[in-house]
XYZ file of C-alpha atoms in Angstrom:
718
model
C -49.097 87.007 -177.451
C -49.275 83.201 -177.670
C -48.085 81.314 -174.470
C -47.437 78.204 -176.347
C -43.637 77.464 -176.126
C -42.313 76.546 -179.597
C -39.633 73.821 -178.793
C -38.861 73.145 -182.654
C -37.198 76.632 -182.869
C -35.820 77.239 -179.299
C -34.154 74.039 -178.498
C -31.854 73.982 -181.527
C -30.694 77.461 -180.675
C -29.999 76.584 -177.118
C -28.268 73.548 -178.319
C -25.986 75.494 -180.699
C -25.180 77.979 -177.899
C -24.131 75.165 -175.441
C -21.999 73.621 -178.229
C -20.118 76.733 -178.705
C -19.723 77.180 -174.850
C -18.486 73.825 -174.581
C -16.064 74.242 -177.320
C -14.784 77.335 -175.775
C -14.297 75.685 -172.366
C -12.519 73.013 -173.982
C -10.333 75.338 -175.827
C -9.527 77.366 -172.495
C -8.567 74.078 -170.674
C -6.508 72.869 -173.582
C -4.819 75.985 -173.624
C -4.245 76.093 -170.006
C -2.810 72.594 -170.182
C -0.568 73.590 -172.768
C 0.731 76.623 -170.986
C 1.327 74.518 -168.027
C 3.163 71.918 -170.111
C 4.542 72.971 -173.447
C 5.039 76.614 -172.448
C 5.951 76.379 -168.800
C 9.539 77.093 -168.944
C 8.689 80.202 -171.032
C 6.101 81.608 -168.503
C 8.279 80.613 -165.481
C 11.003 82.850 -166.968
C 8.526 85.460 -167.493
C 7.331 85.136 -163.929
C 10.922 85.287 -162.507
C 11.371 88.718 -164.026
C 8.366 90.007 -162.285
C 9.289 88.719 -158.761
C 12.087 87.718 -156.788
C 11.764 85.657 -153.518
C 13.899 85.265 -150.458
C 16.215 87.960 -151.265
C 18.683 88.595 -148.361
C 19.206 91.859 -147.111
C 22.415 92.507 -145.154
C 22.393 94.318 -141.757
C 24.822 97.079 -140.929
C 27.915 95.793 -139.238
C 28.625 96.777 -135.683
C 31.066 99.501 -134.517
C 34.367 98.840 -132.709
C 35.073 101.352 -130.325
C 37.993 102.719 -128.188
C 37.771 102.608 -124.350
C 36.447 106.055 -124.466
C 33.805 105.553 -127.290
C 35.776 106.854 -130.200
C 35.232 105.111 -133.383
C 38.114 102.528 -134.362
C 36.151 100.534 -137.106
C 32.863 101.431 -138.659
C 30.679 100.561 -141.459
C 29.954 102.958 -144.209
C 28.098 102.601 -147.594
C 30.250 102.123 -150.640
C 28.714 101.615 -154.213
C 29.655 100.089 -157.482
C 27.754 101.919 -160.383
C 26.328 100.508 -163.502
C 24.216 101.170 -166.505
C 21.337 99.106 -168.134
C 21.345 100.284 -171.715
C 18.317 97.889 -172.605
C 16.238 99.908 -170.176
C 17.356 103.078 -171.737
C 16.251 102.107 -175.019
C 12.894 100.564 -173.856
C 11.901 103.882 -172.190
C 12.544 105.819 -175.196
C 15.280 107.907 -173.645
C 18.175 106.524 -176.055
C 18.066 109.772 -177.830
C 18.515 111.906 -174.723
C 21.662 109.685 -173.976
C 23.200 110.330 -177.427
C 22.710 114.078 -176.778
C 24.220 114.171 -173.233
C 26.915 111.492 -173.614
C 29.632 114.189 -173.923
C 28.576 116.009 -170.855
C 28.311 112.614 -168.916
C 31.864 111.759 -170.060
C 33.278 115.009 -169.123
C 31.202 114.985 -165.659
C 32.774 111.447 -165.078
C 36.314 112.637 -165.821
C 35.833 115.585 -163.361
C 34.895 113.050 -160.631
C 37.291 110.254 -161.588
C 40.220 112.428 -163.167
C 42.567 109.078 -163.566
C 40.552 108.310 -166.625
C 39.955 110.831 -169.573
C 36.683 112.041 -170.971
C 37.476 110.324 -174.104
C 38.200 107.014 -172.520
C 34.773 107.304 -170.504
C 32.959 107.982 -173.740
C 34.428 105.106 -175.678
C 33.888 102.788 -172.889
C 30.262 103.784 -172.574
C 29.604 103.679 -176.219
C 30.824 100.044 -176.212
C 28.334 99.112 -173.678
C 25.667 101.006 -175.378
C 26.460 99.230 -178.680
C 26.357 95.745 -176.805
C 23.207 96.754 -175.248
C 24.379 95.694 -171.953
C 22.042 95.487 -168.870
C 24.877 95.582 -166.357
C 27.700 97.819 -167.655
C 30.107 99.061 -165.186
C 30.606 102.577 -165.241
C 33.594 102.517 -162.746
C 35.432 99.438 -161.853
C 35.954 100.457 -158.236
C 33.739 101.048 -155.237
C 33.068 104.666 -154.410
C 31.914 106.308 -151.236
C 28.649 107.958 -150.768
C 29.804 111.505 -151.473
C 31.204 110.404 -154.910
C 28.107 108.424 -155.612
C 25.756 111.494 -155.069
C 27.978 113.463 -157.554
C 27.623 110.771 -160.240
C 23.967 110.357 -159.526
C 23.576 114.007 -160.330
C 24.970 113.741 -163.924
C 22.668 114.104 -166.858
C 20.507 110.930 -167.621
C 21.832 109.356 -164.322
C 19.333 111.962 -162.369
C 16.457 110.374 -163.908
C 14.519 107.573 -162.046
C 16.203 104.253 -162.158
C 13.594 102.484 -164.301
C 13.890 105.302 -166.943
C 17.490 105.896 -167.034
C 18.974 102.444 -166.599
C 21.461 103.823 -164.069
C 21.582 101.384 -161.145
C 24.016 100.410 -158.234
C 25.224 97.845 -155.816
C 25.485 98.746 -152.237
C 28.167 97.519 -149.745
C 28.670 97.913 -146.057
C 32.426 98.949 -146.353
C 34.676 98.930 -143.377
C 36.624 101.994 -142.391
C 38.840 102.897 -139.726
C 38.980 106.622 -138.705
C 42.334 106.471 -137.132
C 43.978 104.459 -140.002
C 46.368 101.864 -139.371
C 46.388 102.446 -135.729
C 45.999 99.139 -133.860
C 45.259 97.793 -137.135
C 46.001 94.142 -136.471
C 44.256 94.113 -133.299
C 41.245 95.863 -134.373
C 41.298 93.531 -137.392
C 40.598 93.595 -141.302
C 37.796 92.538 -143.573
C 38.012 90.873 -147.106
C 36.335 93.817 -148.908
C 35.221 91.926 -151.708
C 33.599 89.429 -149.804
C 32.633 91.535 -146.918
C 33.888 88.925 -144.279
C 36.285 89.240 -141.344
C 39.844 88.644 -141.854
C 41.618 88.875 -138.540
C 41.845 90.370 -134.954
C 38.744 91.425 -133.040
C 36.727 91.679 -136.284
C 37.079 87.813 -136.798
C 36.958 86.703 -133.089
C 33.558 88.776 -132.524
C 32.371 88.372 -136.296
C 28.983 86.706 -135.226
C 28.130 89.609 -132.816
C 29.444 92.398 -135.122
C 27.795 90.974 -138.169
C 24.236 90.820 -137.152
C 21.378 88.658 -138.815
C 20.292 88.801 -142.479
C 16.894 89.934 -143.378
C 14.645 88.409 -146.019
C 12.568 90.321 -148.435
C 10.635 89.413 -151.655
C 10.268 91.816 -154.603
C 7.393 92.395 -157.026
C 7.400 94.179 -160.169
C 4.549 96.797 -160.358
C 4.197 99.063 -163.452
C 8.005 98.637 -164.396
C 8.942 99.249 -160.726
C 10.194 96.625 -158.088
C 8.786 96.944 -154.592
C 10.400 95.353 -151.757
C 8.188 93.692 -149.350
C 10.075 92.821 -145.941
C 9.355 89.175 -144.701
C 12.084 89.220 -141.953
C 13.629 92.566 -141.225
C 17.461 92.544 -140.852
C 18.988 92.724 -137.255
C 22.053 95.113 -137.145
C 25.098 94.162 -135.430
C 26.121 95.094 -132.002
C 29.017 97.508 -131.246
C 32.204 96.406 -129.355
C 33.943 98.707 -126.695
C 37.449 97.827 -126.548
C 40.010 98.665 -123.820
C 42.244 100.335 -126.388
C 43.004 104.071 -125.667
C 43.798 105.930 -128.879
C 46.134 108.391 -127.647
C 48.269 105.665 -125.852
C 48.233 103.741 -129.032
C 49.325 106.555 -130.893
C 52.217 107.353 -128.483
C 53.295 103.687 -128.441
C 53.110 103.207 -132.208
C 55.260 106.386 -133.035
C 57.751 105.471 -130.271
C 58.242 101.968 -131.831
C 58.437 103.116 -135.513
C 60.920 105.808 -134.587
C 63.315 103.162 -132.861
C 62.924 100.768 -135.528
C 64.076 103.421 -138.247
C 66.923 104.425 -136.045
C 68.434 100.943 -135.712
C 66.930 99.320 -138.783
C 64.945 96.761 -136.945
C 62.887 94.123 -138.573
C 59.943 93.763 -136.055
C 58.735 96.019 -133.145
C 56.251 95.119 -130.538
C 54.839 97.004 -127.638
C 52.111 96.461 -125.263
C 50.648 98.551 -122.597
C 48.437 97.333 -119.732
C 46.429 98.720 -116.968
C 47.979 97.175 -113.845
C 44.703 96.822 -111.812
C 42.324 95.692 -114.342
C 44.462 94.029 -116.865
C 43.266 96.288 -119.791
C 45.405 96.425 -122.799
C 45.477 100.212 -123.511
C 48.002 99.840 -126.543
C 49.054 97.055 -128.528
C 51.655 97.669 -131.483
C 53.030 95.083 -134.122
C 55.147 96.706 -136.563
C 56.976 94.927 -139.234
C 59.395 96.080 -142.102
C 57.871 95.553 -145.386
C 59.679 95.146 -148.892
C 59.240 98.867 -149.433
C 61.048 99.896 -146.309
C 58.014 101.043 -144.497
C 56.630 99.802 -141.239
C 53.122 98.348 -141.198
C 51.130 95.726 -139.024
C 51.293 92.672 -140.887
C 50.543 89.965 -138.008
C 50.038 90.234 -134.283
C 53.348 89.434 -133.108
C 52.419 90.368 -129.546
C 50.241 87.468 -128.987
C 51.328 84.984 -131.545
C 55.310 85.056 -131.612
C 56.593 82.251 -129.512
C 60.215 83.264 -128.870
C 62.871 82.559 -126.550
C 62.347 85.671 -124.150
C 65.943 86.081 -122.983
C 66.931 87.889 -119.821
C 63.395 89.105 -118.959
C 62.766 85.582 -117.903
C 65.543 85.637 -115.235
C 62.978 87.561 -112.908
C 60.922 84.601 -112.895
C 63.775 82.238 -112.036
C 64.880 84.298 -109.271
C 61.241 84.517 -108.073
C 61.372 80.814 -108.021
C 64.313 80.349 -105.627
C 63.227 82.900 -103.410
C 59.640 81.777 -103.228
C 60.705 77.968 -102.399
C 62.917 79.699 -99.629
C 66.040 77.837 -100.773
C 68.076 81.200 -100.370
C 67.378 84.845 -99.800
C 68.976 88.214 -101.249
C 72.218 87.558 -99.286
C 72.918 84.622 -101.548
C 76.417 85.232 -102.853
C 77.590 83.495 -106.343
C 80.866 83.761 -108.049
C 80.691 84.414 -111.975
C 84.627 84.757 -112.569
C 85.872 86.515 -115.424
C 82.589 86.446 -117.405
C 82.923 83.015 -118.763
C 81.784 79.860 -117.118
C 81.841 76.149 -118.100
C 78.373 74.555 -117.488
C 78.460 70.973 -118.087
C 80.761 71.074 -121.094
C 79.285 74.623 -122.579
C 80.504 77.898 -121.971
C 78.144 80.241 -120.244
C 79.096 84.113 -120.951
C 77.974 87.296 -119.437
C 77.684 90.262 -121.763
C 80.869 91.985 -120.528
C 83.104 88.807 -120.772
C 85.345 90.520 -122.896
C 86.038 93.178 -120.168
C 86.844 90.625 -117.531
C 83.274 89.956 -116.190
C 81.780 90.994 -112.808
C 83.493 88.512 -110.564
C 81.566 87.687 -107.274
C 78.036 89.337 -106.456
C 75.127 88.877 -104.373
C 71.832 87.704 -105.858
C 70.054 91.109 -106.535
C 73.057 92.223 -108.542
C 72.576 89.192 -110.892
C 69.357 90.898 -112.036
C 70.967 94.465 -112.109
C 73.580 93.537 -114.439
C 71.767 90.904 -116.060
C 74.300 88.104 -115.268
C 73.767 84.918 -117.121
C 76.393 83.163 -114.976
C 75.077 84.382 -111.864
C 71.399 83.487 -112.435
C 72.123 80.161 -114.094
C 74.603 78.912 -111.199
C 71.992 79.944 -108.461
C 69.316 77.976 -110.123
C 71.397 75.032 -110.969
C 72.690 74.899 -107.330
C 69.201 74.375 -106.029
C 67.360 72.728 -108.792
C 69.993 70.424 -110.527
C 68.751 67.242 -108.863
C 64.980 68.510 -108.972
C 64.182 70.428 -112.171
C 60.579 69.413 -111.913
C 60.125 71.719 -109.011
C 61.621 74.578 -110.643
C 59.464 74.142 -113.802
C 56.448 73.637 -111.754
C 57.173 76.831 -110.154
C 57.055 78.577 -113.500
C 53.815 77.144 -114.101
C 52.464 78.318 -110.755
C 53.699 81.863 -111.633
C 51.037 81.745 -114.536
C 53.697 81.927 -117.405
C 52.052 78.912 -119.146
C 48.318 79.885 -118.332
C 46.119 80.167 -121.333
C 45.070 83.755 -121.185
C 42.101 83.297 -123.453
C 43.184 86.200 -125.740
C 40.518 86.926 -128.197
C 42.697 87.369 -131.094
C 43.170 84.505 -133.586
C 46.680 83.256 -133.799
C 47.299 83.573 -130.081
C 49.121 80.667 -128.491
C 50.065 80.194 -124.565
C 53.683 80.013 -123.649
C 55.488 76.673 -123.873
C 57.812 75.556 -121.151
C 59.266 71.994 -121.287
C 58.412 69.994 -118.359
C 61.164 67.210 -117.516
C 60.046 63.676 -118.272
C 61.586 60.434 -117.122
C 61.423 56.890 -118.656
C 60.671 53.784 -116.678
C 64.350 53.676 -115.749
C 64.201 57.050 -114.054
C 66.188 58.635 -116.849
C 65.327 61.808 -118.320
C 64.122 61.649 -122.029
C 63.735 65.271 -122.676
C 66.352 66.814 -120.562
C 70.138 67.298 -120.318
C 72.364 68.727 -117.763
C 72.510 71.982 -119.584
C 68.831 72.423 -119.986
C 68.289 73.911 -116.791
C 71.116 76.495 -116.738
C 70.006 77.904 -120.188
C 66.143 77.603 -119.387
C 66.822 79.708 -116.194
C 68.245 82.756 -118.543
C 65.419 82.565 -120.926
C 66.431 79.913 -123.523
C 64.804 76.583 -124.160
C 61.411 78.235 -123.583
C 58.767 79.894 -125.889
C 56.771 82.658 -124.494
C 54.714 85.355 -126.444
C 55.287 88.845 -125.441
C 51.563 89.166 -123.867
C 52.561 86.326 -121.441
C 55.749 88.042 -120.123
C 53.959 91.132 -119.794
C 51.115 89.465 -117.697
C 53.769 88.175 -115.410
C 55.551 91.364 -114.846
C 52.029 93.188 -114.450
C 51.254 90.778 -111.638
C 54.609 91.778 -109.898
C 53.379 95.531 -110.333
C 49.959 94.412 -108.788
C 51.495 92.892 -105.644
C 51.300 89.245 -106.835
C 47.664 89.396 -108.306
C 47.661 88.274 -112.062
C 44.911 89.832 -114.154
C 43.867 88.380 -117.331
C 44.627 90.685 -120.368
C 41.372 92.212 -121.145
C 40.609 93.542 -124.844
C 36.811 93.949 -124.882
C 34.911 95.660 -122.016
C 31.569 95.440 -123.218
C 29.027 94.863 -125.992
C 26.574 97.566 -126.751
C 23.295 97.510 -128.952
C 21.170 100.425 -129.382
C 22.887 102.335 -126.366
C 22.069 99.300 -124.095
C 24.822 97.173 -122.789
C 23.851 93.590 -123.576
C 27.049 91.753 -122.476
C 29.796 92.992 -119.994
C 33.293 91.529 -119.603
C 34.576 92.598 -116.137
C 38.205 92.363 -115.124
C 39.251 88.629 -114.483
C 41.908 87.544 -111.812
C 43.658 84.696 -113.450
C 45.660 83.994 -110.214
C 45.182 85.617 -106.781
C 48.630 85.356 -105.762
C 51.657 84.018 -107.850
C 54.119 84.224 -105.017
C 54.478 85.022 -101.465
C 53.901 88.764 -100.623
C 57.502 89.150 -99.153
C 58.997 87.640 -102.356
C 56.968 90.181 -104.630
C 58.121 93.100 -102.312
C 61.861 92.119 -102.889
C 61.471 91.627 -106.575
C 59.809 95.021 -106.791
C 62.698 96.656 -105.055
C 65.192 94.697 -107.198
C 63.472 95.704 -110.521
C 63.424 99.436 -109.457
C 67.118 99.168 -109.066
C 67.661 97.694 -112.202
C 66.493 100.767 -113.729
C 67.880 103.159 -111.266
C 71.290 101.597 -111.031
C 71.590 98.671 -113.663
C 71.364 97.992 -117.184
C 67.821 99.483 -117.530
C 68.733 103.076 -116.982
C 67.601 104.338 -120.535
C 64.279 103.134 -119.598
C 64.070 105.193 -116.626
C 62.708 108.908 -116.200
C 63.804 111.749 -114.008
C 59.994 112.735 -113.559
C 58.679 109.423 -111.906
C 60.016 105.884 -110.795
C 60.358 103.122 -113.215
C 60.874 99.359 -112.567
C 61.657 96.617 -115.009
C 64.183 94.255 -116.599
C 66.136 94.201 -119.917
C 66.296 91.199 -122.017
C 68.932 90.570 -125.062
C 68.833 87.132 -126.568
C 70.073 85.590 -129.860
C 67.279 84.121 -132.006
C 67.214 80.539 -133.105
C 66.862 79.797 -136.805
C 65.780 76.029 -135.781
C 67.979 73.445 -137.332
C 70.238 76.056 -138.658
C 71.338 77.255 -135.147
C 71.752 80.772 -133.795
C 74.465 82.172 -135.988
C 73.827 80.790 -139.483
C 73.920 83.659 -141.820
C 74.597 86.228 -139.168
C 73.019 86.621 -135.667
C 69.522 87.824 -135.061
C 68.706 89.389 -131.763
C 65.517 89.614 -129.737
C 65.470 92.665 -127.626
C 63.244 93.363 -124.826
C 62.281 95.434 -121.860
C 59.505 94.468 -119.503
C 58.283 96.702 -116.453
C 55.719 99.223 -114.982
C 55.605 102.657 -114.047
C 55.331 104.545 -111.762
C 57.264 102.024 -109.585
C 56.077 103.550 -106.350
C 52.322 103.280 -107.370
C 52.137 101.223 -110.347
C 49.667 102.091 -112.884
C 50.835 100.781 -116.247
C 52.910 97.821 -117.266
C 54.570 97.647 -120.476
C 56.696 95.509 -122.652
C 58.874 96.320 -125.676
C 60.254 93.701 -127.887
C 62.418 94.374 -131.197
C 63.930 91.804 -133.601
C 66.960 93.059 -135.440
C 69.986 91.423 -137.459
C 73.422 92.083 -136.254
C 75.234 94.264 -133.731
C 74.861 96.557 -132.134
C 71.929 95.136 -130.044
C 70.812 95.968 -126.547
C 67.583 95.466 -124.835
C 68.195 98.233 -122.430
C 69.672 100.733 -125.023
C 67.070 100.114 -127.705
C 63.908 98.476 -126.161
C 64.548 100.421 -123.035
C 64.498 103.764 -125.065
C 61.109 103.033 -126.495
C 59.711 102.033 -123.045
C 61.085 105.399 -121.746
C 59.338 107.216 -124.561
C 56.086 105.361 -124.261
C 56.001 105.921 -120.312
C 56.838 109.439 -120.569
C 54.267 110.180 -123.084
C 51.517 108.262 -121.220
C 52.236 109.924 -117.873
C 52.315 113.493 -119.529
C 48.642 112.819 -120.535
C 47.810 112.904 -116.968
C 49.512 116.005 -115.974
C 47.009 118.866 -115.037
C 48.773 122.466 -115.601
C 47.452 125.788 -115.685
C 48.241 127.655 -118.960
C 49.666 130.530 -116.897
C 52.395 128.231 -115.563
C 53.739 128.128 -119.234
C 54.920 131.904 -119.054
C 58.596 132.179 -119.285
C 59.513 134.960 -116.893
C 63.025 135.129 -118.061
C 62.237 134.608 -121.854
C 61.624 137.380 -124.345
C 59.091 140.112 -123.399
C 56.820 139.084 -126.327
C 56.198 135.661 -127.361
C 56.493 134.032 -130.927
C 52.856 133.157 -132.102
C 52.414 130.858 -135.108
C 50.181 131.991 -138.052
C 46.571 130.505 -138.084
C 43.541 130.831 -136.088
C 43.434 134.142 -134.237
C 40.645 133.300 -131.826
C 42.712 130.479 -130.382
C 46.020 132.382 -130.224
C 44.101 135.239 -128.563
C 42.775 132.887 -125.964
C 46.091 131.265 -125.130
C 47.878 134.849 -124.800
C 45.007 136.098 -122.644
C 45.505 133.058 -120.055
C 49.178 133.697 -120.230
C 48.856 137.302 -119.281
C 49.472 139.073 -122.495
C 47.388 141.897 -123.577
C 46.546 141.923 -127.264
C 45.775 145.069 -129.025
C 42.462 144.751 -130.958
C 41.895 141.253 -129.639
C 38.989 139.669 -128.084
C 40.303 139.211 -124.469
C 40.229 135.340 -124.899
C 36.456 135.387 -125.199
C 36.243 132.945 -128.191
C 38.490 130.009 -127.835
C 36.051 127.816 -130.016
C 34.588 130.329 -132.218
C 34.582 130.087 -135.963
C 38.350 130.533 -137.244
C 39.654 133.904 -137.907
C 42.780 133.619 -139.847
C 45.878 135.854 -139.850
C 48.817 136.370 -137.782
C 49.903 138.386 -134.591
C 52.388 141.019 -135.243
C 54.985 141.579 -132.408
C 57.413 143.549 -134.287
C 55.802 146.997 -133.115
C 56.589 146.432 -129.430
C 53.084 145.024 -128.649
C 50.802 142.172 -129.795
C 48.707 143.361 -132.833
C 46.178 141.001 -134.596
C 46.489 141.296 -138.445
C 43.732 139.643 -140.217
C 44.590 137.978 -143.825
C 42.154 137.360 -146.646
C 41.483 133.768 -147.081
C 41.773 132.402 -150.620
C 38.546 131.060 -152.170
C 37.371 127.628 -151.254
C 38.479 126.094 -154.512
C 41.991 127.093 -154.371
C 44.914 125.847 -152.198
C 45.502 128.151 -149.059
C 48.747 129.483 -147.914
C 49.572 127.709 -144.676
C 53.302 129.054 -144.209
C 54.140 129.784 -140.640
C 51.021 128.074 -139.426
C 51.271 125.316 -136.639
C 50.413 121.756 -137.698
C 46.775 121.781 -136.389
C 45.690 124.981 -138.093
C 47.431 124.083 -141.333
C 45.754 120.598 -141.243
C 42.527 121.906 -140.404
C 42.373 124.619 -143.045
C 43.701 122.140 -145.933
C 41.520 119.319 -145.050
C 38.395 121.436 -144.737
C 38.895 121.926 -148.560
C 39.304 118.129 -149.319
C 43.213 118.207 -149.424
C 44.771 115.256 -147.632
C 48.036 116.412 -145.743
C 51.209 114.665 -144.794
C 53.222 116.045 -142.064
C 56.970 116.033 -142.014
C 58.796 117.225 -138.628
C 57.490 119.574 -135.920
C 56.918 123.200 -135.352
C 55.501 125.640 -137.903
C 55.136 125.128 -141.694
C 58.127 125.947 -143.647
C 57.249 124.574 -146.992
C 54.047 123.168 -148.730
C 54.381 120.920 -151.842
C 51.510 122.651 -153.459
C 51.633 126.183 -154.097
C 48.997 128.735 -152.784
C 46.343 129.588 -155.154
C 46.395 126.441 -157.366
C 42.869 125.185 -158.205
C 41.987 122.267 -155.875
C 41.439 118.846 -157.598
C 39.994 115.669 -156.200
C 42.234 113.383 -154.567
C 44.875 116.253 -154.097
C 47.800 115.386 -151.513
C 49.883 118.209 -149.673
C 53.124 117.457 -148.033
C 53.959 120.105 -145.376
C 57.587 120.380 -144.054
C 57.655 121.789 -140.427
C 60.555 123.171 -138.506
């Protein structure tokens, strides 16, 4: 083999190869430059379809809990469902769609019966023809159980990147107790997932949590989520609301409003020692005649409080030592001219009250009596009287954590440089002393009466006790003393006695109870219509009762305010009745009685037993000392329900079981108590509306009918 290098043959070959490589390199660079410039927009669009950066992930909103940990507002997932017909075609499942379309339409009709199968088919066919990538299957949000039903339909059950079925998930806000304390707990704007009012809005930043950040990459026709910053779920808020007290107060207010055709009803219940707001009701009559919570009147209504304000006036004159309870005042025949204006007592048509001592001015709520006493001692120095009202905490900013709250407004006398009052007349003081020419929200008036019940110590109303995250308390809100002592202890004691007599002997009798002592004050005031005056278009009345119970050892204070049009109108006879019902309902909760105490020794030998859960009936009958033939001796109070009735017609108690209809049929609940009837109905997905009390007399849907989604059954009890 020759070692001589033949450069004449080799060099041209290397040169030709280098030329090809150089041309290829130039072509690659040129193509890359062209892609970067001429085709930049196209390839950027392609890249955007393969990845998504900085995608926000919403955290789970925190819960709002009652004082004992029951859910009052919670976040539950809801979904909007769509179909991507373009994906369906590109994956080759278009033929499967055509075969299964009828089955899909029928399945959707079964899940959403308000829309026919034919309508579903026509709607889906339209989306298919348009090759839509985001065609809505159902226009509204659906809950998780409904979502799983839809997802189990033909084609939809395939993987998302094959079927084209996809969804948007939302954290929907739900209140397990319905409208209970709705305006205080608050609402959400559903479409925006943002807080609207109440505690939801005030504590929005705490409840909302912090959004997370992810980026998404498309790998083999499937998006993978890669977390950059994980979301931080919202914390839970523990309120002071007691669900049972709230229910008692709400029912008491609504019943009275319906009885008297009232326009607005407010009730607040507060714990005397801590200031905890245990119940707060804000009912307003709507255009359809039903009562709902539209706005938080309890903290936002700046109204002339009327006669409940007289207690503060009497407290002022006693606390300043200007007189004592032996002060005597003449009220004449029920009409007294005060600087050119007639002041009238409520019984002026019946001749008035004549002369009386100071305590009676509150017992009978005498406008003349209170206004004459205040005018006598403060006419030349109204600043002292108004300063007393401020010192009592009536105008304090209570820092209520509910948007819309406003502190009370009480005018302070002002003089010009010549020493003349510029915002004050001779009649201002007399009318202010009986609750006019001032503006106080119900929460401020209740806080004042709560201080009297608490021996003069004013507590700030508390709505939130603590904030909890993952079972740990991260913020605590202890009770706050607003004012250590609003008046002298001996003055507070005198007023406690007078307010107790208002209920036991005076106009507040309907607020009282024969089971425990009640103290409080009635109020009936005409409502101003601004520039139109008080009587234009008829007179509107603001009826109230503020007090506390039990009077000897106060536990709870309460205020009830009702707005209504026209006569009859009575603070004691209307708001006082609501107060009575609330107080007795709350106190009944604390009673600890033995079941055997319920046995009636003079009644029928055998008791009447409602149909329903035989285990529960057997348990109660055993505790009452009755022997039940073929029973269980009260051994299974919380066992699985056994349905039937107790036959007492044979002279002895005999358990008779009944065959329960299949789970897909409406059960027969005639003769059952409300608890058992609701349980067996709702366990089968039937919503129940109760009308009356006692055992079930009628059910609006007959027994044995097939159960359909969204079915509502009205039960008449008696």
